Amino acid sequence: MTPSFTLTPVGKGIMRCRHTGLFSHEDVQALATFFCNYHGKLLVDLTGSTGEECQENIRQLRPIMPTAAIFGAKIDPSILDLSESYFVHFAHNVRYFETEEEALTWLRDQ
């Protein structure tokens, strides 16, 4: 079975997580484990995907995501908002950008 995402280095302290297909339960678990253990920044590349296929997973994983910039597919930025809860105080900044260039510029400034 082919994983639904790939992880590759982009630059110092930044990894690209590229969405490549539908998420299986095992993929979601693997990504959650990665997020819990990763202490760098993340460039989330949804190129070739639709926002609809990614939004629910992003919403569920948002509280444990590292500092991340998302681009490549149109998503509703409100899914990145966290309600007032325990997680808000520990969550990292996650933003949506129209282009990879904007996303990388923001990540490098974090």
XYZ file of N, CA and C in Angstrom:
330
model
N 0.834 -1.176 0.000
C 0.000 0.000 0.000
C 0.884 1.248 0.000
N 0.619 2.178 -0.880
C 1.390 3.404 -1.005
C 0.914 4.420 0.030
N 1.844 5.054 0.754
C 1.419 6.050 1.741
C 0.770 7.257 1.058
N -0.072 7.956 1.808
C -0.806 9.094 1.260
C -0.068 10.408 1.444
N 1.168 10.330 1.927
C 1.966 11.541 2.079
C 3.449 11.180 2.018
N 4.262 12.172 1.650
C 5.709 12.009 1.671
C 6.306 13.134 2.505
N 7.439 12.862 3.124
C 8.153 13.854 3.914
C 9.542 14.019 3.324
N 9.893 15.255 2.970
C 11.213 15.548 2.413
C 11.720 16.871 2.981
N 13.035 16.998 3.175
C 13.574 18.266 3.680
C 13.472 19.364 2.629
N 13.184 20.583 3.107
C 13.106 21.757 2.228
C 14.292 22.670 2.497
N 14.636 22.798 3.744
C 15.729 23.654 4.168
C 15.996 23.393 5.629
N 16.867 24.172 6.208
C 17.228 23.960 7.607
C 15.989 24.096 8.497
N 15.642 22.988 9.167
C 14.536 22.997 10.106
C 13.153 22.988 9.485
N 13.054 22.773 8.156
C 11.749 22.762 7.479
C 11.610 21.482 6.667
N 10.501 20.774 6.904
C 10.170 19.571 6.132
C 8.915 19.839 5.303
N 8.891 19.244 4.110
C 7.699 19.305 3.258
C 6.909 18.021 3.473
N 5.641 18.189 3.758
C 4.712 17.069 3.847
C 3.775 17.208 2.648
N 3.961 16.341 1.670
C 3.184 16.436 0.431
C 2.088 15.381 0.430
N 0.875 15.854 0.226
C -0.290 14.971 0.161
C -0.279 14.272 -1.193
N -0.367 12.940 -1.188
C -0.274 12.188 -2.451
C -1.461 11.282 -2.713
N -2.408 11.209 -1.788
C -3.566 10.342 -2.001
C -4.462 10.287 -0.791
N -5.488 9.469 -0.876
C -6.431 9.356 0.229
C -5.758 8.766 1.465
N -6.103 9.303 2.625
C -5.520 8.857 3.885
C -6.206 7.600 4.382
N -5.405 6.604 4.700
C -5.919 5.422 5.389
C -5.831 5.712 6.889
N -6.435 4.860 7.683
C -6.349 4.996 9.137
C -4.883 4.929 9.585
N -4.116 4.039 8.980
C -2.696 3.885 9.321
C -1.904 5.145 8.971
N -2.248 5.783 7.838
C -1.569 7.023 7.447
C -1.827 8.133 8.456
N -3.065 8.251 8.905
C -3.417 9.272 9.894
C -2.650 9.020 11.189
N -2.559 7.776 11.611
C -1.804 7.435 12.817
C -0.318 7.767 12.649
N 0.247 7.438 11.484
C 1.664 7.720 11.228
C 1.929 9.220 11.230
N 1.031 9.983 10.625
C 1.189 11.429 10.588
C 1.052 12.025 11.984
N 0.108 11.541 12.765
C -0.068 12.026 14.137
C 1.189 11.748 14.962
N 1.762 10.575 14.806
C 3.002 10.231 15.525
C 4.132 11.163 15.098
N 4.246 11.401 13.792
C 5.275 12.316 13.289
C 5.088 13.700 13.903
N 3.866 14.231 13.878
C 3.600 15.564 14.432
C 3.975 15.645 15.906
N 3.686 14.614 16.655
C 3.997 14.615 18.095
C 5.502 14.594 18.367
N 6.270 14.023 17.461
C 7.715 13.877 17.662
C 8.561 14.908 16.926
N 7.984 15.623 15.968
C 8.738 16.556 15.131
C 8.754 17.935 15.780
N 9.933 18.545 15.851
C 10.066 19.842 16.506
C 10.488 20.945 15.550
N 10.464 20.681 14.253
C 10.799 21.694 13.271
C 9.545 22.344 12.709
N 9.710 22.945 11.546
C 8.601 23.606 10.853
C 8.171 22.727 9.685
N 6.914 22.900 9.276
C 6.342 22.031 8.260
C 5.717 22.842 7.138
N 6.072 22.484 5.903
C 5.453 23.046 4.716
C 4.483 21.985 4.199
N 3.188 22.236 4.319
C 2.170 21.263 3.925
C 1.760 21.562 2.488
N 2.113 20.650 1.587
C 1.898 20.816 0.152
C 0.694 19.981 -0.283
N -0.396 20.661 -0.605
C -1.619 19.975 -1.032
C -1.805 20.033 -2.540
N -0.737 20.370 -3.277
C -0.804 20.463 -4.733
C -1.335 19.156 -5.318
N -2.309 19.273 -6.212
C -2.889 18.095 -6.841
C -4.048 17.510 -6.066
N -4.357 18.096 -4.930
C -5.473 17.642 -4.098
C -6.585 18.681 -4.170
N -7.712 18.302 -3.637
C -8.765 19.292 -3.449
C -8.863 19.569 -1.965
N -9.251 20.764 -1.628
C -9.391 21.125 -0.227
C -10.350 20.211 0.502
N -11.396 19.782 -0.198
C -12.405 18.938 0.435
C -11.813 17.627 0.941
N -10.897 17.034 0.169
C -10.348 15.744 0.600
C -9.373 15.888 1.754
N -8.885 17.098 2.030
C -7.884 17.301 3.068
C -8.424 17.950 4.339
N -9.517 18.680 4.230
C -9.970 19.525 5.340
C -10.273 18.760 6.624
N -10.933 17.631 6.547
C -11.292 16.910 7.767
C -10.046 16.407 8.494
N -9.067 15.891 7.739
C -7.823 15.440 8.376
C -7.057 16.611 8.980
N -7.026 17.735 8.282
C -6.345 18.912 8.824
C -7.040 19.352 10.106
N -8.358 19.392 10.097
C -9.122 19.805 11.282
C -8.805 18.878 12.472
N -8.749 17.583 12.236
C -8.492 16.632 13.323
C -7.054 16.706 13.832
N -6.103 16.913 12.930
C -4.694 16.924 13.308
C -4.202 18.302 13.752
N -4.971 19.345 13.510
C -4.551 20.716 13.787
C -3.990 20.918 15.200
N -4.622 20.400 16.260
C -4.091 20.665 17.611
C -2.676 20.145 17.852
N -2.236 19.143 17.099
C -0.896 18.582 17.337
C 0.095 18.931 16.237
N -0.313 19.735 15.271
C 0.591 20.101 14.173
C 1.716 21.004 14.679
N 2.915 20.832 14.137
C 3.997 21.772 14.443
C 3.707 23.097 13.728
N 4.561 24.083 13.900
C 4.421 25.320 13.145
C 4.381 24.942 11.670
N 3.322 25.366 10.965
C 3.116 24.878 9.602
C 2.505 25.934 8.705
N 2.891 25.872 7.436
C 2.318 26.696 6.386
C 1.714 25.752 5.355
N 0.441 25.963 5.036
C -0.288 25.096 4.113
C -0.533 25.849 2.819
N -0.326 25.167 1.682
C -0.604 25.758 0.375
C -0.934 24.634 -0.599
N -1.392 25.017 -1.797
C -1.532 24.048 -2.882
C -2.946 23.650 -3.212
N -3.872 23.808 -2.295
C -5.288 23.535 -2.546
C -6.080 24.530 -1.714
N -7.180 24.942 -2.227
C -8.026 25.905 -1.521
C -8.689 25.210 -0.331
N -8.423 25.728 0.861
C -9.088 25.213 2.063
C -9.752 26.393 2.766
N -10.685 26.089 3.615
C -11.326 27.106 4.436
C -10.388 27.405 5.600
N -9.806 28.608 5.662
C -8.852 28.923 6.734
C -9.434 28.772 8.141
N -10.752 28.804 8.268
C -11.353 28.681 9.603
C -11.113 27.298 10.211
N -10.778 26.289 9.397
C -10.502 24.964 9.970
C -9.209 24.964 10.767
N -8.406 26.013 10.609
C -7.147 26.115 11.340
C -7.327 26.749 12.713
N -8.499 27.364 12.934
C -8.789 27.988 14.220
C -9.033 26.911 15.270
N -8.586 27.185 16.463
C -8.825 26.270 17.576
C -9.772 26.934 18.562
N -10.717 26.178 19.060
C -11.612 26.711 20.076
C -10.836 26.882 21.372
N -11.383 27.671 22.248
C -10.745 27.847 23.553
C -10.746 26.506 24.277
N -9.599 25.941 24.399
C -9.482 24.669 25.086
C -8.054 24.518 25.579
N -7.798 23.404 26.156
C -6.461 23.071 26.635
C -5.430 23.207 25.525
N -5.803 22.787 24.319
C -4.849 22.761 23.213
C -4.410 24.151 22.762
N -5.264 25.151 22.898
C -4.938 26.480 22.398
C -3.636 26.989 23.001
N -3.405 26.680 24.256
C -2.216 27.190 24.939
C -0.933 26.471 24.531
N -1.059 25.313 23.932
C 0.111 24.523 23.562
C 0.273 24.372 22.055
N -0.717 24.785 21.284
C -0.704 24.601 19.834
C 0.272 25.570 19.167
N 0.815 25.123 18.045
C 1.709 25.946 17.248
C 0.913 26.722 16.196
N 1.545 27.719 15.639
C 0.915 28.553 14.624
C 0.833 27.775 13.301
N -0.343 27.735 12.711
C -0.564 27.080 11.422
C -1.354 28.045 10.566
N -0.857 28.308 9.346
C -1.516 29.261 8.455
C -1.644 28.701 7.052
N -2.605 29.261 6.325
C -2.845 28.907 4.919
C -2.313 30.026 4.036
N -1.687 29.644 2.898
C -1.159 30.606 1.936
C -1.556 30.202 0.525
N -1.663 31.187 -0.343
C -2.023 30.937 -1.738
C -0.877 30.283 -2.509
N 0.375 30.636 -2.166
C 1.511 30.140 -2.942
C 2.580 29.521 -2.035
N 3.404 28.686 -2.631
C 4.517 28.083 -1.906
C 5.513 29.149 -1.468
N 5.758 30.126 -2.314
C 6.708 31.188 -1.985
C 6.274 31.948 -0.730
N 4.985 32.299 -0.653
C 4.475 32.990 0.540
C 4.608 32.100 1.775
N 4.286 30.829 1.612
C 4.339 29.889 2.726
C 5.774 29.740 3.240
N 6.741 29.581 2.344
C 8.137 29.430 2.762
C 8.679 30.703 3.404
N 8.322 31.856 2.858
C 8.764 33.120 3.437
C 8.272 33.242 4.872
N 7.007 32.929 5.091
C 6.444 33.004 6.441
C 7.132 31.997 7.367
N 7.317 30.757 6.908
C 7.962 29.741 7.746
C 9.375 30.150 8.155
N 10.110 30.688 7.216
C 11.496 31.086 7.530
C 11.545 32.210 8.556
N 10.471 33.027 8.630
C 10.419 34.129 9.590
C 9.923 33.701 10.968
N 9.487 32.470 11.088
C 8.943 31.992 12.377
C 10.054 31.567 13.305
